[in-house]
Amino acid sequence: MTDPGFRRLRVLLWHVHGSWTDAFVRGRHHYLVPVSPGGAPWGLGKAGRDWPSVTEVPLDRLAEAEPDVVVLQRPEELDLVAHLGVPSVYVEHNAPRPYAASSEHPLAGRPDITVAHVTHFNEAMWDCGRAPTTVVPHGIPDPGPRYTGELAAGVSMINEPVRRRRVTGADLLETLAEAAPVDLFGIGTEEVGGRGDVPAPALHDEIARRRVYLHTARWTSLGLSLLEAMHLAMPVVVFAATEAVEAVPPDAGVLSTDVSVLAEGFRELVNEPDFAALAGKNAREHALKNHGLAAFLSTWDHLLAETVR
């Protein structure tokens, strides 16, 4: 059914966060992504991604692409698009830093640019000053209920667990591993005996063979890997920080700030496969209802239209 009020826009954005961008460019607009010989951070382009709706635009010829709207994701991008004279919206992917409650957002003095937070937690915690704010919760493409749980082990997805040890809670995996084996996937995980960076969909198949997904992040907006695991119909054991307390219902696994409670819950789920499967079913139902792709794209359609107006 055609939406009579819909206008297809030319949307300029940088390829910054691969998983978020993968969801965003599945919308109905035409997406323009800067590319340069230097590659990242300012000209990564598609980077080999299968994104039919995306056109790569030379970084030094952005004006010629004639965008209708710019989706900003980093403060430095403001200078790169200032000459374009087109409306912008700023996506804030991160929880506030360096301070949880008193960090002023880089756009706090810009009443002309809406800051779109990816979680309600972020919106409440960032000091955005005069900038208008909204929330567009994460939505991801559904990988399907691939869970088998055939391996009596836990699994986690963490990039650079050595450098980001405390932030990602990688150190908590050592305690949880005393309850049951834990496999770790992600960039740089080979340094700690992990299984490395495996691309999807093979990654989803590997993750779904393990019985329990572990999400240990102390300070993150809301890990897309957690939402992917829930979509896969995996039971989850989650450190109860930031938006996780809203994203994970009680019947989807275990949610606590007490690591001993997490460890005991992990042990129980590994040893009770039927219980684990039921929790995973609940996790998937909740994720589909609250973090589905259709709602994410629809919300962005409205926000982009409002921004252009």
Short mmCIF file of C-alpha atoms in Angstrom, two decimals:
data_model
loop_
_atom_site.label_atom_id
_atom_site.label_comp_id
_atom_site.label_asym_id
_atom_site.label_seq_id
_atom_site.Cartn_x
_atom_site.Cartn_y
_atom_site.Cartn_z
CA MET A 1 0.00 0.00 0.00
CA THR A 2 1.47 3.32 -1.09
CA ASP A 3 1.91 6.04 1.51
CA PRO A 4 0.56 9.20 -0.19
CA GLY A 5 2.51 11.43 2.18
CA PHE A 6 5.85 9.73 1.63
CA ARG A 7 8.66 11.59 -0.14
CA ARG A 8 11.80 9.73 -1.17
CA LEU A 9 14.78 11.75 0.02
CA ARG A 10 18.46 11.84 -0.84
CA VAL A 11 20.04 11.13 2.54
CA LEU A 12 23.73 11.77 3.12
CA LEU A 13 25.41 9.84 5.92
CA TRP A 14 28.81 8.39 6.75
CA HIS A 15 29.41 4.65 7.15
CA VAL A 16 30.41 4.80 10.82
CA HIS A 17 28.63 1.92 12.56
CA GLY A 18 28.22 -1.00 10.18
CA SER A 19 25.33 -2.79 11.90
CA TRP A 20 23.31 0.39 12.48
CA THR A 21 23.92 1.57 8.91
CA ASP A 22 22.92 -1.84 7.57
CA ALA A 23 19.50 -1.39 9.17
CA PHE A 24 19.14 2.30 8.28
CA VAL A 25 19.81 1.95 4.53
CA ARG A 26 17.09 -0.70 4.19
CA GLY A 27 14.58 2.13 4.18
CA ARG A 28 12.78 3.64 1.19
CA HIS A 29 15.13 6.55 0.59
CA HIS A 30 18.20 6.98 -1.60
CA TYR A 31 21.32 6.95 0.56
CA LEU A 32 24.58 8.76 -0.22
CA VAL A 33 27.73 7.52 1.53
CA PRO A 34 31.07 9.39 1.23
CA VAL A 35 34.05 7.51 -0.15
CA SER A 36 37.69 8.55 -0.48
CA PRO A 37 41.02 6.91 -1.35
CA GLY A 38 41.98 7.18 2.31
CA GLY A 39 39.00 5.12 3.40
CA ALA A 40 38.00 5.32 7.06
CA PRO A 41 37.21 7.36 9.02
CA TRP A 42 35.83 9.88 6.52
CA GLY A 43 35.55 7.93 3.29
CA LEU A 44 34.82 4.29 4.06
CA GLY A 45 32.03 4.03 1.49
CA LYS A 46 30.13 0.75 1.32
CA ALA A 47 33.25 -1.23 2.27
CA GLY A 48 32.01 -4.19 0.27
CA ARG A 49 28.51 -4.21 1.77
CA ASP A 50 25.56 -5.28 -0.35
CA TRP A 51 23.54 -2.09 -0.07
CA PRO A 52 21.54 -1.60 -3.32
CA SER A 53 19.97 1.65 -2.09
CA VAL A 54 23.38 3.26 -1.42
CA THR A 55 25.43 5.35 -3.84
CA GLU A 56 29.04 6.13 -2.99
CA VAL A 57 29.88 9.83 -3.31
CA PRO A 58 33.44 11.22 -3.50
CA LEU A 59 34.20 13.03 -0.26
CA ASP A 60 35.31 16.16 -2.11
CA ARG A 61 32.12 16.30 -4.25
CA LEU A 62 29.33 16.10 -1.67
CA ALA A 63 27.55 19.21 -2.97
CA GLU A 64 27.23 17.66 -6.43
CA ALA A 65 25.27 14.77 -4.91
CA GLU A 66 22.54 17.26 -3.95
CA PRO A 67 21.40 15.70 -0.66
CA ASP A 68 18.05 16.71 0.83
CA VAL A 69 19.12 15.96 4.39
CA VAL A 70 22.26 14.96 6.29
CA VAL A 71 22.33 12.37 9.08
CA LEU A 72 25.30 13.35 11.25
CA GLN A 73 26.96 10.93 13.66
CA ARG A 74 30.18 12.67 14.76
CA PRO A 75 30.83 16.32 15.73
CA GLU A 76 33.55 16.65 13.08
CA GLU A 77 30.99 16.03 10.35
CA LEU A 78 29.42 19.43 11.04
CA ASP A 79 32.37 21.15 9.37
CA LEU A 80 32.32 18.73 6.43
CA VAL A 81 28.72 19.57 5.51
CA ALA A 82 28.54 23.24 6.53
CA HIS A 83 28.88 24.34 2.89
CA LEU A 84 25.93 22.23 1.75
CA GLY A 85 23.23 24.37 3.38
CA VAL A 86 20.83 21.46 3.91
CA PRO A 87 18.98 20.45 7.10
CA SER A 88 20.60 17.94 9.43
CA VAL A 89 19.76 15.55 12.22
CA TYR A 90 22.38 14.13 14.58
CA VAL A 91 22.36 10.48 15.70
CA GLU A 92 23.90 9.97 19.12
CA HIS A 93 25.00 6.34 19.29
CA ASN A 94 26.84 6.50 22.61
CA ALA A 95 26.09 6.75 26.29
CA PRO A 96 27.47 10.02 27.73
CA ARG A 97 31.19 10.27 28.31
CA PRO A 98 33.29 10.94 30.26
CA TYR A 99 30.67 11.52 32.97
CA ALA A 100 27.43 9.57 33.30
CA ALA A 101 25.11 12.43 34.24
CA SER A 102 26.96 15.71 33.68
CA SER A 103 28.51 15.35 30.20
CA GLU A 104 27.45 18.16 27.88
CA HIS A 105 26.64 17.01 24.37
CA PRO A 106 28.72 18.51 21.52
CA LEU A 107 25.50 19.89 19.99
CA ALA A 108 24.17 21.39 23.22
CA GLY A 109 24.38 24.87 21.74
CA ARG A 110 22.63 24.02 18.45
CA PRO A 111 18.86 24.59 18.68
CA ASP A 112 18.64 24.06 14.91
CA ILE A 113 19.71 20.38 14.93
CA THR A 114 17.72 17.60 16.56
CA VAL A 115 19.74 15.02 18.46
CA ALA A 116 18.26 11.56 17.86
CA HIS A 117 19.29 9.24 20.68
CA VAL A 118 19.22 5.49 20.15
CA THR A 119 17.95 4.85 23.71
CA HIS A 120 15.81 6.64 26.27
CA PHE A 121 18.62 6.17 28.78
CA ASN A 122 20.95 8.24 26.60
CA GLU A 123 18.40 11.00 26.15
CA ALA A 124 17.89 11.24 29.91
CA MET A 125 21.60 11.18 30.75
CA TRP A 126 23.17 13.45 28.12
CA ASP A 127 22.97 17.20 28.79
CA CYS A 128 21.83 18.38 25.37
CA GLY A 129 21.30 21.99 26.39
CA ARG A 130 19.34 23.94 23.75
CA ALA A 131 19.32 21.15 21.16
CA PRO A 132 15.94 19.46 20.66
CA THR A 133 16.02 15.72 21.28
CA THR A 134 14.12 12.61 20.31
CA VAL A 135 14.60 8.85 20.58
CA VAL A 136 14.66 6.36 17.73
CA PRO A 137 15.12 2.92 19.32
CA HIS A 138 17.28 0.37 17.56
CA GLY A 139 15.70 -1.91 15.01
CA ILE A 140 17.53 -4.69 13.23
CA PRO A 141 16.91 -7.02 10.28
CA ASP A 142 15.52 -10.27 11.62
CA PRO A 143 18.10 -13.08 11.22
CA GLY A 144 15.41 -15.62 12.08
CA PRO A 145 15.02 -18.03 15.02
CA ARG A 146 18.20 -20.03 14.40
CA TYR A 147 18.72 -21.13 17.99
CA THR A 148 19.61 -24.78 18.54
CA GLY A 149 21.51 -24.52 21.83
CA GLU A 150 23.18 -27.82 21.01
CA LEU A 151 26.45 -26.80 22.67
CA ALA A 152 26.31 -26.57 26.47
CA ALA A 153 28.23 -23.31 26.58
CA GLY A 154 27.80 -19.57 26.74
CA VAL A 155 28.83 -17.16 24.02
CA SER A 156 29.50 -13.44 23.73
CA MET A 157 30.34 -10.99 20.95
CA ILE A 158 32.85 -8.29 21.93
CA ASN A 159 35.15 -6.31 19.67
CA GLU A 160 38.61 -5.48 21.04
CA PRO A 161 38.07 -7.10 24.47
CA VAL A 162 41.61 -6.31 25.61
CA ARG A 163 41.54 -2.56 24.91
CA ARG A 164 37.90 -2.19 25.99
CA ARG A 165 38.06 -4.64 28.87
CA ARG A 166 36.25 -2.71 31.61
CA VAL A 167 33.76 -0.90 29.38
CA THR A 168 32.60 -4.09 27.67
CA GLY A 169 32.76 -6.14 30.85
CA ALA A 170 35.11 -8.62 29.21
CA ASP A 171 36.65 -9.23 32.62
CA LEU A 172 33.28 -10.51 33.90
CA LEU A 173 33.45 -13.39 31.43
CA GLU A 174 36.25 -14.88 33.50
CA THR A 175 33.90 -15.22 36.47
CA LEU A 176 31.04 -16.51 34.35
CA ALA A 177 33.34 -19.08 32.76
CA GLU A 178 33.64 -20.74 36.18
CA ALA A 179 29.98 -21.74 35.81
CA ALA A 180 30.20 -23.11 32.25
CA PRO A 181 32.42 -22.79 29.15
CA VAL A 182 32.30 -19.47 27.31
CA ASP A 183 33.14 -18.87 23.65
CA LEU A 184 34.01 -15.33 22.51
CA PHE A 185 33.63 -13.91 19.00
CA GLY A 186 34.67 -10.51 17.67
CA ILE A 187 37.54 -8.38 16.40
CA GLY A 188 40.71 -8.99 18.41
CA THR A 189 39.30 -11.86 20.46
CA GLU A 190 42.16 -14.10 19.33
CA GLU A 191 44.31 -12.26 21.88
CA VAL A 192 42.31 -13.88 24.67
CA GLY A 193 41.71 -17.28 23.12
CA GLY A 194 38.54 -16.25 21.28
CA ARG A 195 37.32 -17.27 17.86
CA GLY A 196 37.94 -14.06 15.96
CA ASP A 197 35.80 -11.94 13.67
CA VAL A 198 33.30 -14.16 11.83
CA PRO A 199 31.01 -12.41 9.31
CA ALA A 200 27.25 -12.86 9.31
CA PRO A 201 25.30 -14.99 8.53
CA ALA A 202 27.89 -17.60 9.52
CA LEU A 203 28.32 -15.74 12.81
CA HIS A 204 24.62 -16.02 13.61
CA ASP A 205 24.69 -19.75 12.98
CA GLU A 206 27.70 -20.19 15.26
CA ILE A 207 26.25 -18.05 18.03
CA ALA A 208 22.92 -19.86 17.91
CA ARG A 209 24.57 -23.25 18.50
CA ARG A 210 25.59 -22.14 21.99
CA ARG A 211 23.01 -22.44 24.75
CA VAL A 212 23.20 -18.98 26.35
CA TYR A 213 24.16 -15.50 25.19
CA LEU A 214 26.18 -13.39 27.65
CA HIS A 215 26.04 -9.59 27.54
CA THR A 216 28.44 -8.06 30.05
CA ALA A 217 28.79 -4.42 28.96
CA ARG A 218 29.03 -1.94 31.81
CA TRP A 219 28.63 1.20 29.70
CA THR A 220 27.02 1.06 26.28
CA SER A 221 23.89 2.47 24.66
CA LEU A 222 22.41 -0.93 23.88
CA GLY A 223 24.53 -3.58 22.21
CA LEU A 224 23.15 -4.57 18.82
CA SER A 225 24.77 -7.96 19.40
CA LEU A 226 22.39 -8.47 22.33
CA LEU A 227 19.39 -7.66 20.13
CA GLU A 228 20.70 -10.01 17.44
CA ALA A 229 21.00 -12.83 19.98
CA MET A 230 17.45 -12.21 21.20
CA HIS A 231 16.19 -12.25 17.60
CA LEU A 232 17.95 -15.59 17.19
CA ALA A 233 15.74 -16.85 20.07
CA MET A 234 18.63 -17.18 22.50
CA PRO A 235 18.23 -16.97 26.29
CA VAL A 236 20.36 -14.14 27.65
CA VAL A 237 22.39 -13.40 30.77
CA VAL A 238 22.79 -9.64 30.99
CA PHE A 239 24.58 -7.15 33.23
CA ALA A 240 21.79 -4.73 34.20
CA ALA A 241 23.28 -1.43 33.06
CA THR A 242 22.07 1.45 30.85
CA GLU A 243 19.19 0.49 28.49
CA ALA A 244 19.53 -3.25 29.06
CA VAL A 245 16.98 -3.07 31.88
CA GLU A 246 14.34 -1.98 29.34
CA ALA A 247 15.45 -4.23 26.49
CA VAL A 248 15.48 -7.53 28.39
CA PRO A 249 12.26 -8.85 30.00
CA PRO A 250 12.55 -11.00 33.15
CA ASP A 251 11.41 -14.16 31.37
CA ALA A 252 14.14 -13.92 28.70
CA GLY A 253 16.94 -15.10 31.00
CA VAL A 254 18.80 -13.37 33.81
CA LEU A 255 19.28 -9.63 34.38
CA SER A 256 21.28 -8.41 37.38
CA THR A 257 24.17 -6.26 38.57
CA ASP A 258 25.17 -9.05 40.96
CA VAL A 259 27.72 -11.11 39.06
CA SER A 260 27.12 -14.10 41.35
CA VAL A 261 23.43 -14.03 40.36
CA LEU A 262 24.43 -13.89 36.70
CA ALA A 263 26.78 -16.84 37.16
CA GLU A 264 24.16 -18.95 38.92
CA GLY A 265 21.55 -18.12 36.28
CA PHE A 266 24.03 -18.96 33.55
CA ARG A 267 24.74 -22.33 35.15
CA GLU A 268 21.04 -23.10 35.42
CA LEU A 269 20.29 -22.20 31.80
CA VAL A 270 23.18 -24.29 30.52
CA ASN A 271 22.05 -27.30 32.55
CA GLU A 272 18.35 -26.96 31.69
CA PRO A 273 18.06 -26.88 27.87
CA ASP A 274 14.22 -26.87 27.85
CA PHE A 275 14.16 -23.92 30.24
CA ALA A 276 16.77 -22.18 28.10
CA ALA A 277 14.74 -22.70 24.93
CA LEU A 278 11.62 -21.24 26.55
CA ALA A 279 13.55 -18.18 27.75
CA GLY A 280 14.95 -17.76 24.24
CA LYS A 281 11.45 -17.86 22.77
CA ASN A 282 10.41 -15.08 25.15
CA ALA A 283 13.53 -13.08 24.24
CA ARG A 284 12.72 -13.31 20.52
CA GLU A 285 9.10 -12.26 20.99
CA HIS A 286 10.16 -9.21 22.99
CA ALA A 287 12.88 -8.24 20.50
CA LEU A 288 10.55 -8.50 17.51
CA LYS A 289 7.94 -6.37 19.26
CA ASN A 290 10.29 -3.66 20.48
CA HIS A 291 13.26 -3.69 18.11
CA GLY A 292 11.90 -4.75 14.75
CA LEU A 293 13.16 -3.19 11.54
CA ALA A 294 9.79 -1.89 10.29
CA ALA A 295 9.17 0.34 13.32
CA PHE A 296 12.75 1.64 13.20
CA LEU A 297 12.49 2.63 9.54
CA SER A 298 9.00 4.13 9.95
CA THR A 299 10.18 6.33 12.82
CA TRP A 300 13.10 7.49 10.73
CA ASP A 301 10.80 8.27 7.80
CA HIS A 302 8.82 10.66 10.02
CA LEU A 303 11.92 12.23 11.55
CA LEU A 304 13.59 12.82 8.18
CA ALA A 305 10.40 14.32 6.73
CA GLU A 306 10.08 16.60 9.75
CA THR A 307 13.75 17.61 9.47
CA VAL A 308 13.38 18.55 5.79
CA ARG A 309 10.23 20.56 6.46
#
